Amino acid sequence: MLQLTDLGSPGQTWTSWWVEREGLTEAPAREVSRSLYRRLDRSLGDNDAERRILRAYAERYVRLGNDIPALLPQVYLHYDPYTRAHHAPVPPRCPASGWTSSCSYRSEIRIVIECDGRQHYADETGRADAQRYAEMVAEDRELRLRGYEVYRFGGAELTESPATDRQLTSFFNRLAERYST
């Protein structure tokens, strides 16, 4: 999925983004939300930790209504598909990316939520890789210097449990409180 427009102010909501993108102006809100959730869920493949973040945010959406900011999973930050010919054949993700989701509470607030799996700190055999970790933290700094707020979750924090559900609910509540939404 490509987001080609500016998020604008006060930020774009999930449904407004999806209605515009898919041309669903006549569809009932419930149908729009289900369509969007199914598409976002498919983008996650078999990563259950990432799916828990999406599910927690979707539950918030159901509880609070469709005027919450859009949370878009699997975002390629700083990727321009129209200049792809000048880059590698596969679009480069930020080295920090495992799950990169993008959320904008207001146009001046850009948030990245990361789900850091083993690929962030270990090589293909599972052994600690100091160079890989250094690249990740360097990219984290770069994102912050470019104006993004970065919130990280370790994959091991996101196991299937009521405690994880409470942690994610609390996180999204506190994030919304911080930005008064």
Tab-separated table of C-alpha atoms in Angstrom:
chain	number	residue	atom	x	y	z
A	1	MET	CA	0.000	0.000	0.000
A	2	LEU	CA	1.261	3.453	-0.787
A	3	GLN	CA	0.427	6.635	1.106
A	4	LEU	CA	1.056	9.373	-1.430
A	5	THR	CA	-0.647	12.295	0.276
A	6	ASP	CA	0.364	14.473	3.191
A	7	LEU	CA	-1.294	13.429	6.427
A	8	GLY	CA	-2.335	17.023	7.014
A	9	SER	CA	-3.668	18.374	10.257
A	10	PRO	CA	-4.863	17.109	12.699
A	11	GLY	CA	-3.552	13.872	11.234
A	12	GLN	CA	-5.355	11.363	9.101
A	13	THR	CA	-7.690	8.795	10.603
A	14	TRP	CA	-7.718	5.151	9.681
A	15	THR	CA	-11.081	5.292	7.983
A	16	SER	CA	-10.564	8.560	6.129
A	17	TRP	CA	-7.293	7.230	4.725
A	18	TRP	CA	-8.843	3.899	3.668
A	19	VAL	CA	-12.040	5.411	2.247
A	20	GLU	CA	-9.955	7.776	0.137
A	21	ARG	CA	-7.465	5.121	-0.930
A	22	GLU	CA	-10.036	2.467	-1.840
A	23	GLY	CA	-12.813	4.759	-3.098
A	24	LEU	CA	-15.263	3.487	-0.473
A	25	THR	CA	-17.175	6.746	-0.036
A	26	GLU	CA	-20.569	4.988	-0.160
A	27	ALA	CA	-19.652	2.027	2.060
A	28	PRO	CA	-20.946	1.774	5.641
A	29	ALA	CA	-18.335	2.583	8.296
A	30	ARG	CA	-18.358	-0.986	9.661
A	31	GLU	CA	-17.619	-2.417	6.203
A	32	VAL	CA	-14.790	0.093	5.711
A	33	SER	CA	-13.221	-0.854	9.055
A	34	ARG	CA	-13.434	-4.589	8.414
A	35	SER	CA	-11.967	-4.204	4.940
A	36	LEU	CA	-9.068	-2.167	6.292
A	37	TYR	CA	-8.380	-4.518	9.204
A	38	ARG	CA	-8.272	-7.562	6.900
A	39	ARG	CA	-5.818	-5.790	4.581
A	40	LEU	CA	-3.546	-4.651	7.419
A	41	ASP	CA	-3.652	-8.111	8.990
A	42	ARG	CA	-2.572	-9.716	5.693
A	43	SER	CA	0.420	-7.367	5.528
A	44	LEU	CA	1.819	-8.918	8.719
A	45	GLY	CA	2.398	-12.413	7.387
A	46	ASP	CA	2.959	-14.873	10.216
A	47	ASN	CA	4.370	-12.470	12.793
A	48	ASP	CA	2.183	-12.844	15.873
A	49	ALA	CA	3.995	-10.148	17.882
A	50	GLU	CA	3.227	-7.560	15.208
A	51	ARG	CA	-0.342	-8.824	14.967
A	52	ARG	CA	-0.831	-8.202	18.695
A	53	ILE	CA	0.073	-4.527	18.222
A	54	LEU	CA	-2.403	-4.240	15.348
A	55	ARG	CA	-5.107	-6.065	17.303
A	56	ALA	CA	-4.654	-3.810	20.357
A	57	TYR	CA	-4.943	-0.713	18.181
A	58	ALA	CA	-7.954	-2.115	16.324
A	59	GLU	CA	-9.683	-2.814	19.644
A	60	ARG	CA	-9.045	0.812	20.574
A	61	TYR	CA	-10.616	1.841	17.281
A	62	VAL	CA	-13.725	-0.251	18.011
A	63	ARG	CA	-13.983	1.243	21.522
A	64	LEU	CA	-13.319	4.886	20.660
A	65	GLY	CA	-14.650	5.235	17.139
A	66	ASN	CA	-13.096	6.080	13.830
A	67	ASP	CA	-11.578	9.441	14.710
A	68	ILE	CA	-8.347	8.050	16.088
A	69	PRO	CA	-5.118	8.541	14.121
A	70	ALA	CA	-4.203	6.068	11.404
A	71	LEU	CA	-1.731	3.357	12.400
A	72	LEU	CA	-0.164	1.855	9.303
A	73	PRO	CA	1.906	-1.308	9.730
A	74	GLN	CA	4.900	-2.363	7.653
A	75	VAL	CA	5.768	1.157	6.596
A	76	TYR	CA	8.837	1.838	4.487
A	77	LEU	CA	10.157	5.090	5.878
A	78	HIS	CA	11.900	7.426	3.463
A	79	TYR	CA	11.146	5.191	0.473
A	80	ASP	CA	10.101	6.793	-2.787
A	81	PRO	CA	8.669	4.158	-5.144
A	82	TYR	CA	8.948	6.541	-8.070
A	83	THR	CA	12.736	6.646	-7.815
A	84	ARG	CA	12.992	2.898	-7.307
A	85	ALA	CA	14.963	2.513	-10.536
A	86	HIS	CA	17.800	4.321	-8.793
A	87	HIS	CA	17.770	1.941	-5.829
A	88	ALA	CA	18.077	-1.758	-5.125
A	89	PRO	CA	15.368	-3.940	-6.724
A	90	VAL	CA	13.798	-4.572	-3.295
A	91	PRO	CA	12.729	-1.428	-1.440
A	92	PRO	CA	15.114	-0.755	1.431
A	93	ARG	CA	13.599	-0.697	4.884
A	94	CYS	CA	15.062	1.310	7.671
A	95	PRO	CA	17.624	-0.941	9.354
A	96	ALA	CA	15.589	-0.430	12.520
A	97	SER	CA	12.520	-1.895	10.891
A	98	GLY	CA	10.998	-5.180	11.888
A	99	TRP	CA	7.551	-3.900	12.452
A	100	THR	CA	7.542	-0.274	11.585
A	101	SER	CA	4.221	1.358	11.983
A	102	SER	CA	3.572	4.985	11.406
A	103	CYS	CA	1.050	7.050	13.283
A	104	SER	CA	0.394	10.783	13.181
A	105	TYR	CA	-1.564	12.420	15.985
A	106	ARG	CA	-1.125	15.865	14.486
A	107	SER	CA	0.746	16.799	11.352
A	108	GLU	CA	3.807	17.867	13.350
A	109	ILE	CA	3.953	14.652	15.410
A	110	ARG	CA	5.252	11.595	13.596
A	111	ILE	CA	5.444	8.380	15.560
A	112	VAL	CA	7.186	5.126	14.741
A	113	ILE	CA	6.364	2.003	16.730
A	114	GLU	CA	8.934	-0.763	16.391
A	115	CYS	CA	8.604	-4.429	17.228
A	116	ASP	CA	12.206	-5.573	17.547
A	117	GLY	CA	12.694	-9.239	16.864
A	118	ARG	CA	15.850	-11.293	16.827
A	119	GLN	CA	16.854	-9.804	13.454
A	120	HIS	CA	17.619	-6.537	15.271
A	121	TYR	CA	20.401	-7.895	17.446
A	122	ALA	CA	21.426	-11.336	16.163
A	123	ASP	CA	22.752	-12.929	13.007
A	124	GLU	CA	20.978	-15.661	11.030
A	125	THR	CA	22.237	-18.314	13.465
A	126	GLY	CA	20.827	-16.468	16.483
A	127	ARG	CA	24.204	-15.312	17.819
A	128	ALA	CA	24.522	-11.761	19.111
A	129	ASP	CA	25.694	-9.413	16.368
A	130	ALA	CA	27.136	-6.163	17.737
A	131	GLN	CA	27.378	-4.617	14.263
A	132	ARG	CA	23.723	-5.306	13.489
A	133	TYR	CA	22.672	-3.820	16.819
A	134	ALA	CA	24.885	-0.763	16.239
A	135	GLU	CA	23.243	-0.187	12.843
A	136	MET	CA	19.808	-0.380	14.454
A	137	VAL	CA	20.557	2.147	17.191
A	138	ALA	CA	22.215	4.472	14.657
A	139	GLU	CA	19.044	4.391	12.554
A	140	ASP	CA	16.994	5.007	15.697
A	141	ARG	CA	18.996	8.179	16.331
A	142	GLU	CA	18.572	9.235	12.700
A	143	LEU	CA	14.799	8.813	12.890
A	144	ARG	CA	14.687	10.927	16.045
A	145	LEU	CA	16.828	13.624	14.432
A	146	ARG	CA	14.402	13.683	11.490
A	147	GLY	CA	11.558	14.416	13.889
A	148	TYR	CA	10.087	10.982	14.522
A	149	GLU	CA	9.237	9.785	17.992
A	150	VAL	CA	10.300	6.156	18.272
A	151	TYR	CA	8.692	3.657	20.643
A	152	ARG	CA	10.208	0.183	20.732
A	153	PHE	CA	8.821	-3.155	21.869
A	154	GLY	CA	10.950	-6.265	22.144
A	155	GLY	CA	9.365	-9.243	20.411
A	156	ALA	CA	9.626	-11.223	23.670
A	157	GLU	CA	7.368	-8.634	25.383
A	158	LEU	CA	4.566	-9.395	22.976
A	159	THR	CA	3.640	-12.960	23.848
A	160	GLU	CA	0.019	-14.092	23.796
A	161	SER	CA	-1.161	-13.221	27.297
A	162	PRO	CA	-3.570	-10.975	29.180
A	163	ALA	CA	-0.525	-9.064	30.510
A	164	THR	CA	0.535	-8.218	26.945
A	165	ASP	CA	-2.985	-7.062	26.119
A	166	ARG	CA	-2.981	-4.799	29.187
A	167	GLN	CA	0.499	-3.467	28.359
A	168	LEU	CA	-0.496	-2.521	24.800
A	169	THR	CA	-3.798	-0.989	25.911
A	170	SER	CA	-1.944	1.065	28.510
A	171	PHE	CA	0.677	2.121	25.958
A	172	PHE	CA	-1.893	3.367	23.435
A	173	ASN	CA	-3.889	5.109	26.191
A	174	ARG	CA	-0.786	6.896	27.440
A	175	LEU	CA	0.261	7.813	23.901
A	176	ALA	CA	-3.163	9.360	23.267
A	177	GLU	CA	-3.040	11.203	26.607
A	178	ARG	CA	0.373	12.589	25.766
A	179	TYR	CA	-0.943	14.108	22.559
A	180	SER	CA	-4.400	14.976	23.928
A	181	THR	CA	-6.450	12.921	21.520
